[in-house]
Amino acid sequence: MAVLAAPGDRRPKALAGRLGLPLVDAASGAGLLLAYGEQGLELRAPGRRLKPLRVDFAQIGHHGGGELLRATRVKRRPARLLDLTAGLATDAFRLARAGFEVMACEREPVIHALVEDALGRAPTLPGPGCIELRLADARAVLAEPALPAPDVVYIDPMFPGEGRTALPRRELQLVRELTGDDDTGVELLARARSRATRRVVVKRPLHAPALAPDADLVFKGRAVRFDVYLAGGAAP
């Protein structure tokens, strides 16, 4: 992994220093490569038939995501939502656009950098919604005593054999190379249920086993489903 230098552009050097990666003048022998293209920061795989991975929230349409929004619905607004496994943050952006105050956590520094760059280019969110992006491990965030109690905790864990759910194949390959298989979903769910005041929502491949057997609600799409665990006394 390296960062590609660009004459007259200070951003690659700053990014390489922040991530602790070498700064190179050419792509050869670099393996995966972070580079600033004309449309923003992208992850490249030189010599392989993979398109560069770049996050672009302007490409997220206003249609779709209905099951996601139904699964995370709460009546009281504004509402805080903690996304523990943000990944490329597509769901986090949809939820912020729907009016949530979203704290999105991603522990992998390269993925975090891609999302951070995309947020700098993102269209203005309508209404009260907002996104705070944090480079942090979800377990450490949940253990913070000063963390404002989230109304909703959202989890989209890695899943052995399938990777992050609902990612296109090319994105899945590159994300898996960065993150590996770290199936912490069961542990995160247990911790999240002690912090959420309204509900915990877990995104799963459609036919994957549930992380816990006592989901109160299930919302199914064509490829994924959302298992909802209500906090004690919370209304559906």
Tab-separated table of C-alpha atoms in Angstrom:
chain	number	residue	atom	x	y	z
A	1	MET	CA	0.000	0.000	0.000
A	2	ALA	CA	1.309	3.448	-0.924
A	3	VAL	CA	0.139	6.965	-1.766
A	4	LEU	CA	0.773	8.320	-5.258
A	5	ALA	CA	2.523	11.680	-5.348
A	6	ALA	CA	1.185	14.451	-7.592
A	7	PRO	CA	3.324	17.423	-8.668
A	8	GLY	CA	2.093	20.636	-7.112
A	9	ASP	CA	-0.432	18.867	-4.861
A	10	ARG	CA	0.353	18.762	-1.141
A	11	ARG	CA	-2.508	16.426	-0.249
A	12	PRO	CA	-0.726	13.133	-1.096
A	13	LYS	CA	2.221	13.907	1.175
A	14	ALA	CA	-0.084	14.924	4.023
A	15	LEU	CA	-2.182	11.787	3.581
A	16	ALA	CA	0.874	9.516	3.448
A	17	GLY	CA	2.164	11.052	6.662
A	18	ARG	CA	-1.184	10.676	8.428
A	19	LEU	CA	-1.597	7.032	7.388
A	20	GLY	CA	2.064	6.080	7.788
A	21	LEU	CA	2.329	4.998	4.150
A	22	PRO	CA	5.153	5.529	1.645
A	23	LEU	CA	4.801	8.275	-0.953
A	24	VAL	CA	5.673	6.995	-4.447
A	25	ASP	CA	6.042	8.575	-7.880
A	26	ALA	CA	4.825	5.574	-9.895
A	27	ALA	CA	2.314	2.763	-9.445
A	28	SER	CA	4.636	-0.139	-10.214
A	29	GLY	CA	5.131	-2.581	-7.341
A	30	ALA	CA	2.902	-0.615	-5.012
A	31	GLY	CA	0.125	-3.199	-4.620
A	32	LEU	CA	-2.859	-1.114	-3.584
A	33	LEU	CA	-2.454	2.586	-4.242
A	34	LEU	CA	-4.223	5.656	-2.880
A	35	ALA	CA	-4.329	8.485	-5.412
A	36	TYR	CA	-6.129	11.781	-5.899
A	37	GLY	CA	-7.943	11.608	-9.228
A	38	GLU	CA	-10.006	14.263	-10.943
A	39	GLN	CA	-13.079	13.233	-8.950
A	40	GLY	CA	-11.472	12.747	-5.549
A	41	LEU	CA	-9.454	10.253	-3.548
A	42	GLU	CA	-9.543	6.705	-4.881
A	43	LEU	CA	-8.079	3.306	-4.098
A	44	ARG	CA	-6.443	1.665	-7.103
A	45	ALA	CA	-5.176	-1.846	-7.757
A	46	PRO	CA	-2.539	-1.404	-10.498
A	47	GLY	CA	-2.206	-4.312	-12.903
A	48	ARG	CA	-5.548	-5.837	-11.941
A	49	ARG	CA	-8.902	-5.673	-13.668
A	50	LEU	CA	-10.525	-3.695	-10.905
A	51	LYS	CA	-11.910	-0.207	-11.289
A	52	PRO	CA	-10.668	2.330	-8.729
A	53	LEU	CA	-12.738	2.440	-5.561
A	54	ARG	CA	-14.006	5.935	-4.843
A	55	VAL	CA	-16.824	7.050	-2.548
A	56	ASP	CA	-19.243	9.522	-4.135
A	57	PHE	CA	-22.355	10.458	-2.180
A	58	ALA	CA	-23.661	12.535	-5.090
A	59	GLN	CA	-24.339	9.229	-6.879
A	60	ILE	CA	-26.707	7.970	-4.179
A	61	GLY	CA	-30.213	8.330	-5.556
A	62	HIS	CA	-33.262	9.345	-3.564
A	63	HIS	CA	-35.013	6.084	-4.404
A	64	GLY	CA	-34.264	2.826	-2.609
A	65	GLY	CA	-33.313	2.217	0.984
A	66	GLY	CA	-36.923	1.841	2.055
A	67	GLU	CA	-36.301	-1.145	4.316
A	68	LEU	CA	-33.341	0.650	5.908
A	69	LEU	CA	-35.453	3.697	6.732
A	70	ARG	CA	-38.341	1.608	8.050
A	71	ALA	CA	-36.012	-0.453	10.232
A	72	THR	CA	-34.399	2.641	11.797
A	73	ARG	CA	-37.604	4.656	12.183
A	74	VAL	CA	-38.154	6.454	15.476
A	75	LYS	CA	-40.930	8.928	16.206
A	76	ARG	CA	-38.963	11.371	18.330
A	77	ARG	CA	-36.785	13.772	16.327
A	78	PRO	CA	-34.091	14.901	16.197
A	79	ALA	CA	-32.725	11.429	16.808
A	80	ARG	CA	-29.136	10.272	17.298
A	81	LEU	CA	-27.942	7.260	15.322
A	82	LEU	CA	-24.628	5.532	15.952
A	83	ASP	CA	-23.310	3.588	12.930
A	84	LEU	CA	-20.720	1.258	14.421
A	85	THR	CA	-19.411	-0.236	11.158
A	86	ALA	CA	-19.724	2.554	8.624
A	87	GLY	CA	-17.601	1.042	5.852
A	88	LEU	CA	-18.096	3.183	2.745
A	89	ALA	CA	-20.843	5.043	4.662
A	90	THR	CA	-23.577	4.725	2.025
A	91	ASP	CA	-26.159	3.811	4.662
A	92	ALA	CA	-24.864	6.506	7.010
A	93	PHE	CA	-25.391	9.121	4.302
A	94	ARG	CA	-28.910	7.857	3.540
A	95	LEU	CA	-29.780	8.023	7.226
A	96	ALA	CA	-28.353	11.532	7.638
A	97	ARG	CA	-30.307	12.628	4.574
A	98	ALA	CA	-33.418	11.223	6.265
A	99	GLY	CA	-32.821	13.554	9.208
A	100	PHE	CA	-30.735	11.547	11.680
A	101	GLU	CA	-27.775	12.985	13.561
A	102	VAL	CA	-25.324	10.263	12.570
A	103	MET	CA	-22.032	9.371	14.203
A	104	ALA	CA	-20.327	7.018	11.756
A	105	CYS	CA	-17.401	4.939	13.048
A	106	GLU	CA	-14.849	3.220	10.813
A	107	ARG	CA	-11.710	1.646	12.222
A	108	GLU	CA	-9.836	1.009	8.946
A	109	PRO	CA	-7.779	4.183	8.226
A	110	VAL	CA	-7.796	3.859	4.420
A	111	ILE	CA	-11.560	3.398	4.236
A	112	HIS	CA	-11.968	6.277	6.685
A	113	ALA	CA	-9.823	8.476	4.418
A	114	LEU	CA	-11.949	7.603	1.363
A	115	VAL	CA	-15.161	8.486	3.206
A	116	GLU	CA	-13.664	11.657	4.687
A	117	ASP	CA	-12.704	12.842	1.210
A	118	ALA	CA	-16.188	12.026	-0.089
A	119	LEU	CA	-17.867	14.000	2.685
A	120	GLY	CA	-15.826	17.023	1.640
A	121	ARG	CA	-17.352	16.711	-1.835
A	122	ALA	CA	-20.843	15.690	-0.747
A	123	PRO	CA	-23.989	17.658	-1.532
A	124	THR	CA	-25.458	19.640	1.336
A	125	LEU	CA	-27.811	17.579	3.470
A	126	PRO	CA	-31.382	18.863	3.687
A	127	GLY	CA	-32.985	19.574	7.032
A	128	PRO	CA	-31.420	18.702	10.390
A	129	GLY	CA	-29.453	15.608	9.363
A	130	CYS	CA	-25.686	15.527	9.784
A	131	ILE	CA	-22.751	13.110	9.815
A	132	GLU	CA	-19.837	13.027	12.240
A	133	LEU	CA	-17.180	10.621	10.956
A	134	ARG	CA	-14.844	9.028	13.482
A	135	LEU	CA	-11.757	6.883	13.002
A	136	ALA	CA	-12.408	4.513	15.869
A	137	ASP	CA	-13.049	0.911	16.839
A	138	ALA	CA	-16.723	0.336	17.553
A	139	ARG	CA	-16.047	-1.461	20.813
A	140	ALA	CA	-14.026	1.464	22.124
A	141	VAL	CA	-16.779	3.905	21.150
A	142	LEU	CA	-19.436	1.872	22.944
A	143	ALA	CA	-17.254	1.840	26.067
A	144	GLU	CA	-16.973	5.639	26.217
A	145	PRO	CA	-18.852	6.779	29.343
A	146	ALA	CA	-19.359	10.272	27.902
A	147	LEU	CA	-20.935	9.038	24.680
A	148	PRO	CA	-24.386	10.649	24.285
A	149	ALA	CA	-26.978	7.903	24.430
A	150	PRO	CA	-27.921	7.013	20.848
A	151	ASP	CA	-31.561	6.477	20.007
A	152	VAL	CA	-30.557	3.931	17.356
A	153	VAL	CA	-27.436	1.831	16.939
A	154	TYR	CA	-26.825	0.480	13.434
A	155	ILE	CA	-24.541	-2.477	12.679
A	156	ASP	CA	-23.507	-3.835	9.273
A	157	PRO	CA	-20.854	-6.396	10.288
A	158	MET	CA	-18.404	-8.302	8.164
A	159	PHE	CA	-19.757	-11.724	7.262
A	160	PRO	CA	-17.355	-14.607	6.551
A	161	GLY	CA	-17.629	-15.733	2.948
A	162	GLU	CA	-19.615	-12.706	1.801
A	163	GLY	CA	-17.853	-9.650	3.235
A	164	ARG	CA	-19.707	-6.412	3.892
A	165	THR	CA	-23.275	-6.979	2.828
A	166	ALA	CA	-24.683	-5.521	-0.382
A	167	LEU	CA	-21.361	-4.243	-1.758
A	168	PRO	CA	-20.749	-4.582	-5.506
A	169	ARG	CA	-18.204	-7.274	-6.265
A	170	ARG	CA	-15.295	-4.936	-7.118
A	171	GLU	CA	-15.784	-2.888	-3.951
A	172	LEU	CA	-16.095	-6.044	-1.894
A	173	GLN	CA	-12.732	-7.340	-3.122
A	174	LEU	CA	-10.847	-4.189	-2.173
A	175	VAL	CA	-12.639	-3.695	1.143
A	176	ARG	CA	-11.930	-7.303	2.132
A	177	GLU	CA	-8.231	-6.864	1.353
A	178	LEU	CA	-8.128	-3.957	3.776
A	179	THR	CA	-10.277	-5.344	6.573
A	180	GLY	CA	-9.993	-9.141	6.345
A	181	ASP	CA	-12.615	-11.292	8.075
A	182	ASP	CA	-13.381	-9.845	11.479
A	183	ASP	CA	-16.767	-11.156	12.479
A	184	THR	CA	-17.446	-9.149	15.634
A	185	GLY	CA	-21.163	-8.763	15.002
A	186	VAL	CA	-22.405	-10.890	17.889
A	187	GLU	CA	-20.234	-9.026	20.380
A	188	LEU	CA	-21.198	-5.619	18.964
A	189	LEU	CA	-24.886	-6.448	19.141
A	190	ALA	CA	-24.644	-7.441	22.787
A	191	ARG	CA	-22.824	-4.221	23.658
A	192	ALA	CA	-25.052	-2.047	21.502
A	193	ARG	CA	-28.225	-3.298	23.172
A	194	SER	CA	-26.988	-1.905	26.475
A	195	ARG	CA	-26.493	1.581	24.989
A	196	ALA	CA	-29.331	2.209	22.525
A	197	THR	CA	-32.399	3.903	23.994
A	198	ARG	CA	-34.803	2.958	21.195
A	199	ARG	CA	-33.510	0.162	18.951
A	200	VAL	CA	-30.541	-1.680	17.486
A	201	VAL	CA	-30.682	-2.469	13.769
A	202	VAL	CA	-28.497	-5.178	12.233
A	203	LYS	CA	-28.053	-5.493	8.462
A	204	ARG	CA	-27.595	-9.067	7.237
A	205	PRO	CA	-27.472	-10.988	3.970
A	206	LEU	CA	-31.028	-12.128	3.300
A	207	HIS	CA	-30.529	-15.793	4.226
A	208	ALA	CA	-27.780	-15.403	6.837
A	209	PRO	CA	-28.421	-16.520	10.417
A	210	ALA	CA	-29.423	-13.820	12.880
A	211	LEU	CA	-26.813	-12.539	15.317
A	212	ALA	CA	-29.336	-13.104	18.117
A	213	PRO	CA	-32.592	-15.090	17.941
A	214	ASP	CA	-34.900	-12.568	19.599
A	215	ALA	CA	-35.337	-9.866	16.946
A	216	ASP	CA	-38.560	-7.922	17.497
A	217	LEU	CA	-38.972	-6.851	13.869
A	218	VAL	CA	-37.522	-7.964	10.524
A	219	PHE	CA	-37.551	-5.946	7.302
A	220	LYS	CA	-36.600	-7.884	4.176
A	221	GLY	CA	-35.288	-6.559	0.877
A	222	ARG	CA	-34.276	-8.500	-2.225
A	223	ALA	CA	-30.683	-9.166	-1.088
A	224	VAL	CA	-30.466	-8.051	2.545
A	225	ARG	CA	-32.642	-7.842	5.604
A	226	PHE	CA	-32.682	-5.687	8.734
A	227	ASP	CA	-33.149	-7.337	12.138
A	228	VAL	CA	-34.489	-4.904	14.736
A	229	TYR	CA	-33.958	-5.321	18.486
A	230	LEU	CA	-36.068	-2.911	20.507
A	231	ALA	CA	-34.768	-1.426	23.722
A	232	GLY	CA	-36.734	-2.313	26.849
A	233	GLY	CA	-40.105	-0.604	26.774
A	234	ALA	CA	-39.567	1.002	23.340
A	235	ALA	CA	-42.548	0.989	20.985
A	236	PRO	CA	-42.200	-0.647	17.534
